[in-house]
Structures are given as C-alpha cells and as structure tokens.
GROMACS .gro file of C-alpha atoms in nm:
model
  442
    1UNK     CA    1   0.897   2.073  -1.615
    2UNK     CA    2   0.802   2.425  -1.515
    3UNK     CA    3   0.797   2.476  -1.139
    4UNK     CA    4   0.498   2.708  -1.168
    5UNK     CA    5   0.317   2.443  -1.370
    6UNK     CA    6   0.379   2.196  -1.087
    7UNK     CA    7   0.250   2.446  -0.831
    8UNK     CA    8  -0.054   2.499  -1.054
    9UNK     CA    9  -0.128   2.128  -1.053
   10UNK     CA   10  -0.094   2.121  -0.676
   11UNK     CA   11  -0.324   2.423  -0.644
   12UNK     CA   12  -0.584   2.249  -0.861
   13UNK     CA   13  -0.610   1.945  -0.636
   14UNK     CA   14  -0.580   2.137  -0.308
   15UNK     CA   15  -0.952   2.229  -0.289
   16UNK     CA   16  -1.057   1.864  -0.312
   17UNK     CA   17  -0.793   1.756  -0.059
   18UNK     CA   18  -0.905   2.033   0.174
   19UNK     CA   19  -1.270   1.933   0.138
   20UNK     CA   20  -1.189   1.568   0.207
   21UNK     CA   21  -0.995   1.643   0.524
   22UNK     CA   22  -1.243   1.906   0.641
   23UNK     CA   23  -1.534   1.662   0.609
   24UNK     CA   24  -1.339   1.392   0.795
   25UNK     CA   25  -1.258   1.642   1.072
   26UNK     CA   26  -1.626   1.738   1.094
   27UNK     CA   27  -1.724   1.373   1.135
   28UNK     CA   28  -1.469   1.330   1.412
   29UNK     CA   29  -1.586   1.649   1.583
   30UNK     CA   30  -1.941   1.521   1.563
   31UNK     CA   31  -1.834   1.191   1.724
   32UNK     CA   32  -1.648   1.380   1.996
   33UNK     CA   33  -1.899   1.647   2.091
   34UNK     CA   34  -2.233   1.522   1.954
   35UNK     CA   35  -2.212   1.142   1.952
   36UNK     CA   36  -2.500   0.979   1.767
   37UNK     CA   37  -2.631   0.625   1.751
   38UNK     CA   38  -2.424   0.375   1.560
   39UNK     CA   39  -2.653   0.355   1.257
   40UNK     CA   40  -2.643   0.734   1.217
   41UNK     CA   41  -2.262   0.724   1.224
   42UNK     CA   42  -2.270   0.469   0.941
   43UNK     CA   43  -2.513   0.687   0.744
   44UNK     CA   44  -2.289   0.991   0.784
   45UNK     CA   45  -1.980   0.792   0.685
   46UNK     CA   46  -2.141   0.644   0.374
   47UNK     CA   47  -2.308   0.971   0.277
   48UNK     CA   48  -1.989   1.175   0.290
   49UNK     CA   49  -1.796   0.898   0.117
   50UNK     CA   50  -2.048   0.872  -0.168
   51UNK     CA   51  -2.033   1.250  -0.211
   52UNK     CA   52  -1.653   1.237  -0.237
   53UNK     CA   53  -1.668   0.946  -0.483
   54UNK     CA   54  -1.918   1.132  -0.700
   55UNK     CA   55  -1.705   1.447  -0.688
   56UNK     CA   56  -1.374   1.287  -0.779
   57UNK     CA   57  -1.472   1.023  -1.036
   58UNK     CA   58  -1.523   1.153  -1.389
   59UNK     CA   59  -1.703   0.832  -1.481
   60UNK     CA   60  -1.716   0.475  -1.361
   61UNK     CA   61  -1.981   0.536  -1.094
   62UNK     CA   62  -2.176   0.241  -1.230
   63UNK     CA   63  -1.879   0.009  -1.167
   64UNK     CA   64  -1.875   0.105  -0.799
   65UNK     CA   65  -2.253   0.074  -0.761
   66UNK     CA   66  -2.265  -0.272  -0.922
   67UNK     CA   67  -1.971  -0.388  -0.708
   68UNK     CA   68  -2.141  -0.272  -0.388
   69UNK     CA   69  -2.472  -0.439  -0.476
   70UNK     CA   70  -2.317  -0.769  -0.585
   71UNK     CA   71  -2.078  -0.797  -0.289
   72UNK     CA   72  -2.355  -0.718  -0.041
   73UNK     CA   73  -2.583  -0.982  -0.193
   74UNK     CA   74  -2.304  -1.241  -0.188
   75UNK     CA   75  -2.228  -1.164   0.176
   76UNK     CA   76  -2.595  -1.197   0.270
   77UNK     CA   77  -2.607  -1.527   0.080
   78UNK     CA   78  -2.304  -1.648   0.277
   79UNK     CA   79  -2.492  -1.576   0.603
   80UNK     CA   80  -2.806  -1.754   0.486
   81UNK     CA   81  -2.624  -2.065   0.362
   82UNK     CA   82  -2.350  -2.067   0.624
   83UNK     CA   83  -2.416  -2.432   0.706
   84UNK     CA   84  -2.330  -2.551   0.356
   85UNK     CA   85  -1.977  -2.641   0.255
   86UNK     CA   86  -1.940  -2.360   0.005
   87UNK     CA   87  -1.658  -2.124   0.100
   88UNK     CA   88  -1.823  -1.794   0.017
   89UNK     CA   89  -1.512  -1.606   0.131
   90UNK     CA   90  -1.318  -1.772  -0.151
   91UNK     CA   91  -1.602  -1.716  -0.397
   92UNK     CA   92  -1.631  -1.347  -0.307
   93UNK     CA   93  -1.254  -1.299  -0.330
   94UNK     CA   94  -1.230  -1.455  -0.676
   95UNK     CA   95  -1.540  -1.270  -0.794
   96UNK     CA   96  -1.414  -0.932  -0.669
   97UNK     CA   97  -1.075  -0.965  -0.838
   98UNK     CA   98  -1.230  -1.088  -1.164
   99UNK     CA   99  -1.482  -0.803  -1.150
  100UNK     CA  100  -1.194  -0.555  -1.127
  101UNK     CA  101  -1.021  -0.708  -1.430
  102UNK     CA  102  -1.345  -0.722  -1.629
  103UNK     CA  103  -1.415  -0.354  -1.563
  104UNK     CA  104  -1.072  -0.262  -1.696
  105UNK     CA  105  -1.131  -0.469  -2.011
  106UNK     CA  106  -1.474  -0.315  -2.071
  107UNK     CA  107  -1.379   0.049  -2.007
  108UNK     CA  108  -1.250   0.203  -2.329
  109UNK     CA  109  -1.160   0.544  -2.185
  110UNK     CA  110  -0.814   0.492  -2.033
  111UNK     CA  111  -0.818   0.829  -1.860
  112UNK     CA  112  -1.150   0.759  -1.690
  113UNK     CA  113  -1.031   0.413  -1.585
  114UNK     CA  114  -0.712   0.562  -1.442
  115UNK     CA  115  -0.929   0.766  -1.202
  116UNK     CA  116  -1.166   0.480  -1.117
  117UNK     CA  117  -0.905   0.204  -1.076
  118UNK     CA  118  -0.773   0.310  -0.735
  119UNK     CA  119  -1.122   0.351  -0.589
  120UNK     CA  120  -1.229   0.006  -0.711
  121UNK     CA  121  -0.904  -0.152  -0.593
  122UNK     CA  122  -0.960  -0.031  -0.235
  123UNK     CA  123  -1.325  -0.141  -0.249
  124UNK     CA  124  -1.226  -0.488  -0.373
  125UNK     CA  125  -0.968  -0.528  -0.095
  126UNK     CA  126  -1.228  -0.427   0.163
  127UNK     CA  127  -1.477  -0.675   0.017
  128UNK     CA  128  -1.225  -0.960   0.035
  129UNK     CA  129  -1.124  -0.889   0.394
  130UNK     CA  130  -1.489  -0.843   0.493
  131UNK     CA  131  -1.578  -1.186   0.353
  132UNK     CA  132  -1.306  -1.357   0.558
  133UNK     CA  133  -1.360  -1.152   0.875
  134UNK     CA  134  -1.737  -1.204   0.895
  135UNK     CA  135  -1.684  -1.578   0.849
  136UNK     CA  136  -1.417  -1.601   1.119
  137UNK     CA  137  -1.556  -1.358   1.378
  138UNK     CA  138  -1.918  -1.384   1.494
  139UNK     CA  139  -1.906  -1.035   1.647
  140UNK     CA  140  -1.819  -0.878   1.313
  141UNK     CA  141  -2.092  -1.081   1.148
  142UNK     CA  142  -2.345  -0.953   1.402
  143UNK     CA  143  -2.229  -0.595   1.339
  144UNK     CA  144  -2.278  -0.634   0.964
  145UNK     CA  145  -2.572  -0.452   0.807
  146UNK     CA  146  -2.645  -0.259   0.491
  147UNK     CA  147  -2.551   0.064   0.671
  148UNK     CA  148  -2.229  -0.065   0.827
  149UNK     CA  149  -2.137  -0.219   0.490
  150UNK     CA  150  -2.183   0.109   0.302
  151UNK     CA  151  -2.016   0.306   0.581
  152UNK     CA  152  -1.712   0.077   0.568
  153UNK     CA  153  -1.673   0.056   0.190
  154UNK     CA  154  -1.745   0.427   0.135
  155UNK     CA  155  -1.562   0.554   0.444
  156UNK     CA  156  -1.438   0.905   0.350
  157UNK     CA  157  -1.106   0.846   0.526
  158UNK     CA  158  -0.986   0.599   0.263
  159UNK     CA  159  -1.240   0.549  -0.017
  160UNK     CA  160  -1.041   0.779  -0.250
  161UNK     CA  161  -0.672   0.769  -0.158
  162UNK     CA  162  -0.669   0.452   0.049
  163UNK     CA  163  -0.525   0.279   0.239
  164UNK     CA  164  -0.709  -0.045   0.303
  165UNK     CA  165  -0.829  -0.098   0.657
  166UNK     CA  166  -1.025  -0.383   0.809
  167UNK     CA  167  -1.393  -0.387   0.900
  168UNK     CA  168  -1.298  -0.432   1.264
  169UNK     CA  169  -1.081  -0.120   1.265
  170UNK     CA  170  -1.360   0.079   1.103
  171UNK     CA  171  -1.607  -0.034   1.369
  172UNK     CA  172  -1.358   0.048   1.643
  173UNK     CA  173  -1.331   0.407   1.520
  174UNK     CA  174  -1.709   0.437   1.490
  175UNK     CA  175  -1.778   0.299   1.838
  176UNK     CA  176  -1.508   0.481   2.033
  177UNK     CA  177  -1.637   0.638   2.348
  178UNK     CA  178  -1.642   1.014   2.379
  179UNK     CA  179  -1.358   1.015   2.632
  180UNK     CA  180  -1.131   0.819   2.396
  181UNK     CA  181  -1.150   1.076   2.116
  182UNK     CA  182  -0.867   1.321   2.168
  183UNK     CA  183  -0.886   1.640   1.962
  184UNK     CA  184  -0.595   1.857   2.059
  185UNK     CA  185  -0.298   2.040   1.913
  186UNK     CA  186  -0.122   1.713   1.828
  187UNK     CA  187  -0.422   1.599   1.624
  188UNK     CA  188  -0.410   1.906   1.400
  189UNK     CA  189  -0.029   1.906   1.394
  190UNK     CA  190  -0.026   1.548   1.264
  191UNK     CA  191  -0.272   1.636   0.987
  192UNK     CA  192  -0.065   1.941   0.890
  193UNK     CA  193   0.261   1.744   0.900
  194UNK     CA  194   0.122   1.480   0.665
  195UNK     CA  195  -0.010   1.746   0.427
  196UNK     CA  196   0.318   1.939   0.419
  197UNK     CA  197   0.521   1.623   0.353
  198UNK     CA  198   0.270   1.512   0.090
  199UNK     CA  199   0.281   1.838  -0.108
  200UNK     CA  200   0.660   1.849  -0.072
  201UNK     CA  201   0.682   1.501  -0.224
  202UNK     CA  202   0.477   1.590  -0.532
  203UNK     CA  203   0.691   1.900  -0.589
  204UNK     CA  204   1.005   1.695  -0.536
  205UNK     CA  205   0.878   1.431  -0.777
  206UNK     CA  206   0.842   1.680  -1.061
  207UNK     CA  207   1.121   1.928  -0.992
  208UNK     CA  208   1.407   1.700  -0.888
  209UNK     CA  209   1.379   1.472  -1.188
  210UNK     CA  210   1.373   1.768  -1.424
  211UNK     CA  211   1.656   1.968  -1.269
  212UNK     CA  212   1.904   1.705  -1.150
  213UNK     CA  213   1.857   1.376  -1.332
  214UNK     CA  214   1.686   1.432  -1.667
  215UNK     CA  215   1.920   1.385  -1.962
  216UNK     CA  216   2.220   1.294  -1.748
  217UNK     CA  217   2.497   1.135  -1.959
  218UNK     CA  218   2.536   0.841  -1.718
  219UNK     CA  219   2.237   0.612  -1.771
  220UNK     CA  220   2.226   0.493  -1.411
  221UNK     CA  221   2.188   0.848  -1.279
  222UNK     CA  222   1.900   0.904  -1.519
  223UNK     CA  223   1.746   0.572  -1.416
  224UNK     CA  224   1.778   0.659  -1.048
  225UNK     CA  225   1.610   0.994  -1.114
  226UNK     CA  226   1.315   0.834  -1.291
  227UNK     CA  227   1.277   0.577  -1.013
  228UNK     CA  228   1.309   0.846  -0.745
  229UNK     CA  229   1.039   1.052  -0.917
  230UNK     CA  230   0.809   0.749  -0.915
  231UNK     CA  231   0.878   0.679  -0.547
  232UNK     CA  232   0.810   1.037  -0.439
  233UNK     CA  233   0.481   1.031  -0.632
  234UNK     CA  234   0.391   0.726  -0.425
  235UNK     CA  235   0.491   0.910  -0.105
  236UNK     CA  236   0.260   1.196  -0.207
  237UNK     CA  237  -0.046   0.970  -0.215
  238UNK     CA  238   0.064   0.779   0.095
  239UNK     CA  239   0.107   1.085   0.317
  240UNK     CA  240  -0.216   1.228   0.179
  241UNK     CA  241  -0.396   0.910   0.283
  242UNK     CA  242  -0.230   0.933   0.625
  243UNK     CA  243  -0.373   1.284   0.663
  244UNK     CA  244  -0.728   1.171   0.580
  245UNK     CA  245  -0.701   0.868   0.810
  246UNK     CA  246  -0.579   1.078   1.103
  247UNK     CA  247  -0.847   1.341   1.045
  248UNK     CA  248  -1.117   1.072   1.065
  249UNK     CA  249  -0.979   0.921   1.386
  250UNK     CA  250  -0.781   0.615   1.276
  251UNK     CA  251  -0.456   0.532   1.452
  252UNK     CA  252  -0.160   0.361   1.290
  253UNK     CA  253  -0.029   0.143   1.571
  254UNK     CA  254  -0.166  -0.177   1.412
  255UNK     CA  255  -0.035  -0.081   1.070
  256UNK     CA  256   0.335  -0.046   1.138
  257UNK     CA  257   0.598  -0.298   1.043
  258UNK     CA  258   0.752  -0.526   1.305
  259UNK     CA  259   1.077  -0.419   1.468
  260UNK     CA  260   1.029  -0.062   1.344
  261UNK     CA  261   1.040   0.270   1.533
  262UNK     CA  262   0.662   0.268   1.560
  263UNK     CA  263   0.628   0.508   1.850
  264UNK     CA  264   0.827   0.778   1.672
  265UNK     CA  265   0.640   0.745   1.341
  266UNK     CA  266   0.297   0.733   1.504
  267UNK     CA  267   0.387   1.031   1.721
  268UNK     CA  268   0.486   1.237   1.417
  269UNK     CA  269   0.223   1.130   1.166
  270UNK     CA  270  -0.057   0.964   1.366
  271UNK     CA  271  -0.105   0.689   1.109
  272UNK     CA  272   0.166   0.506   0.916
  273UNK     CA  273   0.120   0.390   0.556
  274UNK     CA  274   0.475   0.426   0.426
  275UNK     CA  275   0.824   0.476   0.571
  276UNK     CA  276   1.027   0.665   0.307
  277UNK     CA  277   1.359   0.656   0.494
  278UNK     CA  278   1.348   0.276   0.504
  279UNK     CA  279   1.297   0.281   0.126
  280UNK     CA  280   1.552   0.546   0.032
  281UNK     CA  281   1.812   0.403   0.273
  282UNK     CA  282   1.712   0.036   0.247
  283UNK     CA  283   1.849  -0.254   0.445
  284UNK     CA  284   1.696  -0.507   0.207
  285UNK     CA  285   1.435  -0.535  -0.067
  286UNK     CA  286   1.230  -0.748   0.170
  287UNK     CA  287   1.213  -0.451   0.406
  288UNK     CA  288   1.120  -0.222   0.116
  289UNK     CA  289   0.831  -0.452   0.019
  290UNK     CA  290   0.694  -0.435   0.374
  291UNK     CA  291   0.717  -0.058   0.428
  292UNK     CA  292   0.620   0.046   0.073
  293UNK     CA  293   0.251   0.012   0.167
  294UNK     CA  294   0.219  -0.130   0.516
  295UNK     CA  295  -0.162  -0.178   0.520
  296UNK     CA  296  -0.152  -0.358   0.184
  297UNK     CA  297   0.134  -0.578   0.309
  298UNK     CA  298  -0.082  -0.672   0.607
  299UNK     CA  299  -0.379  -0.741   0.378
  300UNK     CA  300  -0.181  -0.971   0.146
  301UNK     CA  301  -0.018  -1.150   0.437
  302UNK     CA  302  -0.338  -1.206   0.634
  303UNK     CA  303  -0.596  -1.272   0.363
  304UNK     CA  304  -0.386  -1.432   0.090
  305UNK     CA  305  -0.054  -1.575   0.210
  306UNK     CA  306  -0.177  -1.726   0.537
  307UNK     CA  307  -0.493  -1.859   0.374
  308UNK     CA  308  -0.300  -2.042   0.101
  309UNK     CA  309   0.005  -2.140   0.311
  310UNK     CA  310  -0.140  -2.482   0.414
  311UNK     CA  311  -0.100  -2.577   0.046
  312UNK     CA  312   0.272  -2.500   0.062
  313UNK     CA  313   0.495  -2.194   0.098
  314UNK     CA  314   0.578  -2.173  -0.273
  315UNK     CA  315   0.210  -2.193  -0.367
  316UNK     CA  316   0.129  -1.924  -0.111
  317UNK     CA  317   0.401  -1.696  -0.249
  318UNK     CA  318   0.284  -1.752  -0.607
  319UNK     CA  319  -0.083  -1.685  -0.526
  320UNK     CA  320   0.014  -1.375  -0.326
  321UNK     CA  321   0.210  -1.247  -0.627
  322UNK     CA  322  -0.083  -1.316  -0.860
  323UNK     CA  323  -0.338  -1.145  -0.634
  324UNK     CA  324  -0.111  -0.844  -0.584
  325UNK     CA  325  -0.059  -0.816  -0.960
  326UNK     CA  326  -0.428  -0.854  -1.047
  327UNK     CA  327  -0.532  -0.597  -0.787
  328UNK     CA  328  -0.318  -0.345  -0.975
  329UNK     CA  329  -0.498  -0.430  -1.299
  330UNK     CA  330  -0.370  -0.535  -1.640
  331UNK     CA  331  -0.041  -0.352  -1.598
  332UNK     CA  332   0.209  -0.592  -1.747
  333UNK     CA  333   0.512  -0.377  -1.674
  334UNK     CA  334   0.410  -0.372  -1.306
  335UNK     CA  335   0.368  -0.750  -1.320
  336UNK     CA  336   0.725  -0.774  -1.452
  337UNK     CA  337   0.849  -0.548  -1.173
  338UNK     CA  338   0.669  -0.748  -0.903
  339UNK     CA  339   0.800  -1.076  -1.042
  340UNK     CA  340   1.157  -0.943  -1.054
  341UNK     CA  341   1.116  -0.797  -0.706
  342UNK     CA  342   0.997  -1.130  -0.573
  343UNK     CA  343   1.283  -1.316  -0.742
  344UNK     CA  344   1.554  -1.088  -0.603
  345UNK     CA  345   1.392  -1.078  -0.258
  346UNK     CA  346   1.395  -1.459  -0.250
  347UNK     CA  347   1.761  -1.470  -0.355
  348UNK     CA  348   1.864  -1.199  -0.110
  349UNK     CA  349   1.675  -1.359   0.179
  350UNK     CA  350   1.840  -1.698   0.133
  351UNK     CA  351   2.192  -1.562   0.075
  352UNK     CA  352   2.180  -1.343   0.385
  353UNK     CA  353   2.030  -1.624   0.590
  354UNK     CA  354   2.315  -1.854   0.489
  355UNK     CA  355   2.582  -1.585   0.547
  356UNK     CA  356   2.434  -1.513   0.890
  357UNK     CA  357   2.463  -1.884   0.975
  358UNK     CA  358   2.818  -1.920   0.836
  359UNK     CA  359   2.966  -1.612   1.006
  360UNK     CA  360   2.716  -1.592   1.295
  361UNK     CA  361   2.670  -1.227   1.199
  362UNK     CA  362   2.382  -0.979   1.212
  363UNK     CA  363   2.330  -0.968   0.835
  364UNK     CA  364   1.974  -1.101   0.797
  365UNK     CA  365   1.725  -0.913   0.580
  366UNK     CA  366   1.553  -0.789   0.896
  367UNK     CA  367   1.758  -0.585   1.139
  368UNK     CA  368   1.862  -0.764   1.457
  369UNK     CA  369   1.783  -0.613   1.794
  370UNK     CA  370   2.043  -0.402   1.971
  371UNK     CA  371   2.108  -0.680   2.223
  372UNK     CA  372   2.115  -0.966   1.971
  373UNK     CA  373   2.215  -1.294   2.136
  374UNK     CA  374   2.177  -1.518   1.829
  375UNK     CA  375   2.491  -1.396   1.652
  376UNK     CA  376   2.848  -1.361   1.774
  377UNK     CA  377   2.936  -1.089   1.522
  378UNK     CA  378   2.716  -0.791   1.609
  379UNK     CA  379   2.585  -0.535   1.364
  380UNK     CA  380   2.854  -0.284   1.464
  381UNK     CA  381   3.139  -0.521   1.373
  382UNK     CA  382   3.336  -0.466   1.053
  383UNK     CA  383   3.221  -0.789   0.887
  384UNK     CA  384   2.852  -0.715   0.948
  385UNK     CA  385   2.890  -0.357   0.830
  386UNK     CA  386   3.071  -0.471   0.514
  387UNK     CA  387   2.810  -0.733   0.419
  388UNK     CA  388   2.517  -0.504   0.499
  389UNK     CA  389   2.677  -0.221   0.298
  390UNK     CA  390   2.718  -0.448  -0.006
  391UNK     CA  391   2.351  -0.544   0.007
  392UNK     CA  392   2.254  -0.180   0.061
  393UNK     CA  393   2.433  -0.084  -0.262
  394UNK     CA  394   2.272  -0.375  -0.446
  395UNK     CA  395   1.932  -0.270  -0.313
  396UNK     CA  396   1.975   0.089  -0.436
  397UNK     CA  397   2.076  -0.043  -0.780
  398UNK     CA  398   1.772  -0.270  -0.787
  399UNK     CA  399   1.537   0.012  -0.687
  400UNK     CA  400   1.671   0.228  -0.969
  401UNK     CA  401   1.642  -0.062  -1.213
  402UNK     CA  402   1.287  -0.157  -1.112
  403UNK     CA  403   1.152   0.197  -1.084
  404UNK     CA  404   1.303   0.303  -1.418
  405UNK     CA  405   1.016   0.147  -1.616
  406UNK     CA  406   0.736   0.276  -1.391
  407UNK     CA  407   0.752   0.648  -1.467
  408UNK     CA  408   0.445   0.810  -1.620
  409UNK     CA  409   0.082   0.801  -1.515
  410UNK     CA  410  -0.050   0.555  -1.770
  411UNK     CA  411   0.273   0.378  -1.846
  412UNK     CA  412   0.371   0.230  -2.180
  413UNK     CA  413   0.390  -0.111  -2.341
  414UNK     CA  414   0.578  -0.404  -2.196
  415UNK     CA  415   0.805  -0.398  -2.503
  416UNK     CA  416   0.908  -0.040  -2.423
  417UNK     CA  417   0.964  -0.140  -2.060
  418UNK     CA  418   1.191  -0.427  -2.165
  419UNK     CA  419   1.382  -0.189  -2.393
  420UNK     CA  420   1.446   0.032  -2.090
  421UNK     CA  421   1.574  -0.266  -1.895
  422UNK     CA  422   1.784  -0.361  -2.195
  423UNK     CA  423   1.946  -0.017  -2.184
  424UNK     CA  424   2.054  -0.107  -1.829
  425UNK     CA  425   2.185  -0.446  -1.950
  426UNK     CA  426   1.923  -0.638  -1.747
  427UNK     CA  427   2.147  -0.580  -1.445
  428UNK     CA  428   1.910  -0.694  -1.170
  429UNK     CA  429   1.820  -1.014  -1.353
  430UNK     CA  430   2.188  -1.098  -1.401
  431UNK     CA  431   2.254  -1.015  -1.035
  432UNK     CA  432   1.973  -1.250  -0.932
  433UNK     CA  433   2.121  -1.528  -1.146
  434UNK     CA  434   2.470  -1.471  -1.002
  435UNK     CA  435   2.316  -1.461  -0.654
  436UNK     CA  436   2.150  -1.799  -0.705
  437UNK     CA  437   2.478  -1.952  -0.821
  438UNK     CA  438   2.660  -1.795  -0.524
  439UNK     CA  439   2.392  -1.928  -0.286
  440UNK     CA  440   2.435  -2.287  -0.405
  441UNK     CA  441   2.817  -2.257  -0.399
  442UNK     CA  442   2.830  -2.147  -0.036
   0.00000   0.00000   0.00000
C-alpha cells in the first residue's frame, strides 16, 4: 500500500468529515447563543441530518425513507392501541430487523449496500430503543412527535458514523438550558483530539499492515497484522463518531463501561465509544466485547438481554447473539466470529470464576478494585499476575485468530474464512474445547 495513496484517501473524505463536524458545531452554537423553541431544534436536526444522508449515500435513499415512514406509523399505532395486549415494541423490533435483512437481499449493488448498511443499522437500533422507551416512559411518549422522531433518527451527530444513542439522551441535548452549554477551549480540543486520533488510526491501519506484517514468514505475525489492521479501521470510525457527538453536544458519561477510568477518557475525548488500550492490552475477551463499542453494548444489554432474560439466561444470550448478528447483516463470517467470541468468552468467564474461588485470587474477567476485600490473593501477588498474564496471552491469540478473517471492506465467502482459520489450525476453537474440559476437571 502506497502511503501517498492512503493520504489521498484520507484527503478525499476530509471535506465530508469537516462539513459534518462544522454543521454540528453550528447547531450547538445556535443552541448556546440563539436558543430556539424545541420544535425548531428538531427541524434543524432533521434537516441537517437529511442533507448529510443525501450527500453521503450513493443510493438506498428509498430504504431509509420507507423505514422512517413505516416505523413512525407503527409507533403511532402503538399509542392508539396501547390498551390492547399486543406488544408493539416486540413487533417493531422484529419488523425493523427483518426490514434490514430484506433490504440487503433486495439490493443487488453490493457497493451501494455497503454504504447504506451502516446508516440503516443505526436507524434500526434507534427505532427498537424508541419503541421500548416510549412504552416504558410516559414522559418520552409525550415528547414524541413527527418532528422529534425525525430529529432523533436523522440527528447529524450520529446518523452517518453512529453511535447509537437513546431518545432520552437526544432530548436531553436538545433541551439543555443555555447556561449548561459550555463552548470553550476544551470543547474544541476534544473535537481536534478525536479527529487526530481518528486519522492516525486509518493511516496506521493501512501502513502498518503493509510495512510490518504483510508476507511475514510466521503465520501468526501475519494474522496479528491483519487483525490489527481491522481493529484500527474500527478505531477510525469510532473516534470519528466521538468527534461528531462531541461537536453536537453529547457527553459520554453514560456510555462508559463500569469500573473503567471514565473521568480520564471523558476529559480527553468528551464522549467515549471505544477504549483501544483495553482492546490492545486486554484483560479478558469479555472486557473487549464491552469496550469494542460501548453504546452498542448498552443497547444490546438493555433492549435485548434484559428483555429476554426472564425466559432464561441461555435464551437471553442466544437471542442477543442473533440480534447482534442480524444487525450486522448477512455477513456469515462475522456470525462465525461472534459465535466463536461468545463461546470463548463463556469458557473464560467460568474458568476464571472457578479459579478465583479456588485460590481466592483477583483473577476474574473484570478487574477487582484496588482495595478488594473479596479475595485474599490480591492482583499484585505472583499467583494473580501469573494467571492474569496467561489469560492475557490467550486473549491476544484469540484476537489475532478472530480478526484474521475480517480484513477487507466487503469480505469474502465463509469457505475462504474457514480456510484462513484452517491455516491457523483452528487454534481458538481447540483452546475453547480444552478450556471446557479443564473447567469440568477443576
């Protein structure tokens, strides 16, 4: 990969990124210095968002329009027939996911669908959460209107790059009082920091793989390079979305993982979607799953896992896996990765839980607090360090193994993906099997 070619690609997308952030900043400045009535704020939000959608999508506008119309009508129907026993939140959720899959089946142009998929995915997630939130919270239901609906779904802060955010958070940003909007040096520094890290990640994604890992004689180094390239591409989009969210006025305090250095991350970036250090230097795959896309983790936990959990934990986990897979479309290699990730996370969680009980050591998948009183062997003791280091190495191996088949924009067939895993001797799957045996032995 030519470095200048990479810079050229970055230069091509920079005008659109700049326009997106500039428009979001203008909307925040308007809210700060020329606050308008709430319905005008929704009109401005939806208008700018629709303009951005029209500018970035080569085709597929009809898919978005039909989704907006159908979801709005279903939501209005749920308000009209709220006394009946029909669970419209379930109906809307199933309809939205099936609509996403149907659009992918109908669309013959793979390139056009690749551009439309992310936009529709975010819109579908918003529709699902909106259905549940307006049913559970009367205040959100009262705030719902055609303008607030369009303003939320088409919000310029996240209609293109994401991340998902709830209807309540959107309304909070729109209704903030003038005195609560702080536009200062930190505000612009956070936007700039996110942009610099984002562009650095896309350059790192292309250049590092080509110069250090490509064609390496040891297959695991090459696999790690491919996986690292995929991860940095994800960081690029994540930090870009953080920049747009900050520029619009969102804060990331509600979207950070538990027991994480939230104050430091929010101080640096303003809004937290991803935590790369926790992925590149992982404690566990469970932790990686949480911090890979924190808003999406919250969405799946709140609107899928907790909703289905009364039917049983296993059922809730299975449905969460299915919804997560379907939201990403008919990407069978990603389905295989998510299934393998879930399998190993389950094995790792149970092994470490049992080891923590046997040795009374701080070796759980989630880091113990500094003053942990549950375990006799603290995290600074040799035994804890040894066990945690072993799982750290296993986690790095698993990340290389799983990310190895995800390189490329449009991917390749599941057969090709399995051939890649075969070249790595199906290591993670064998490790999961050995882990299960070890778990039952101890």
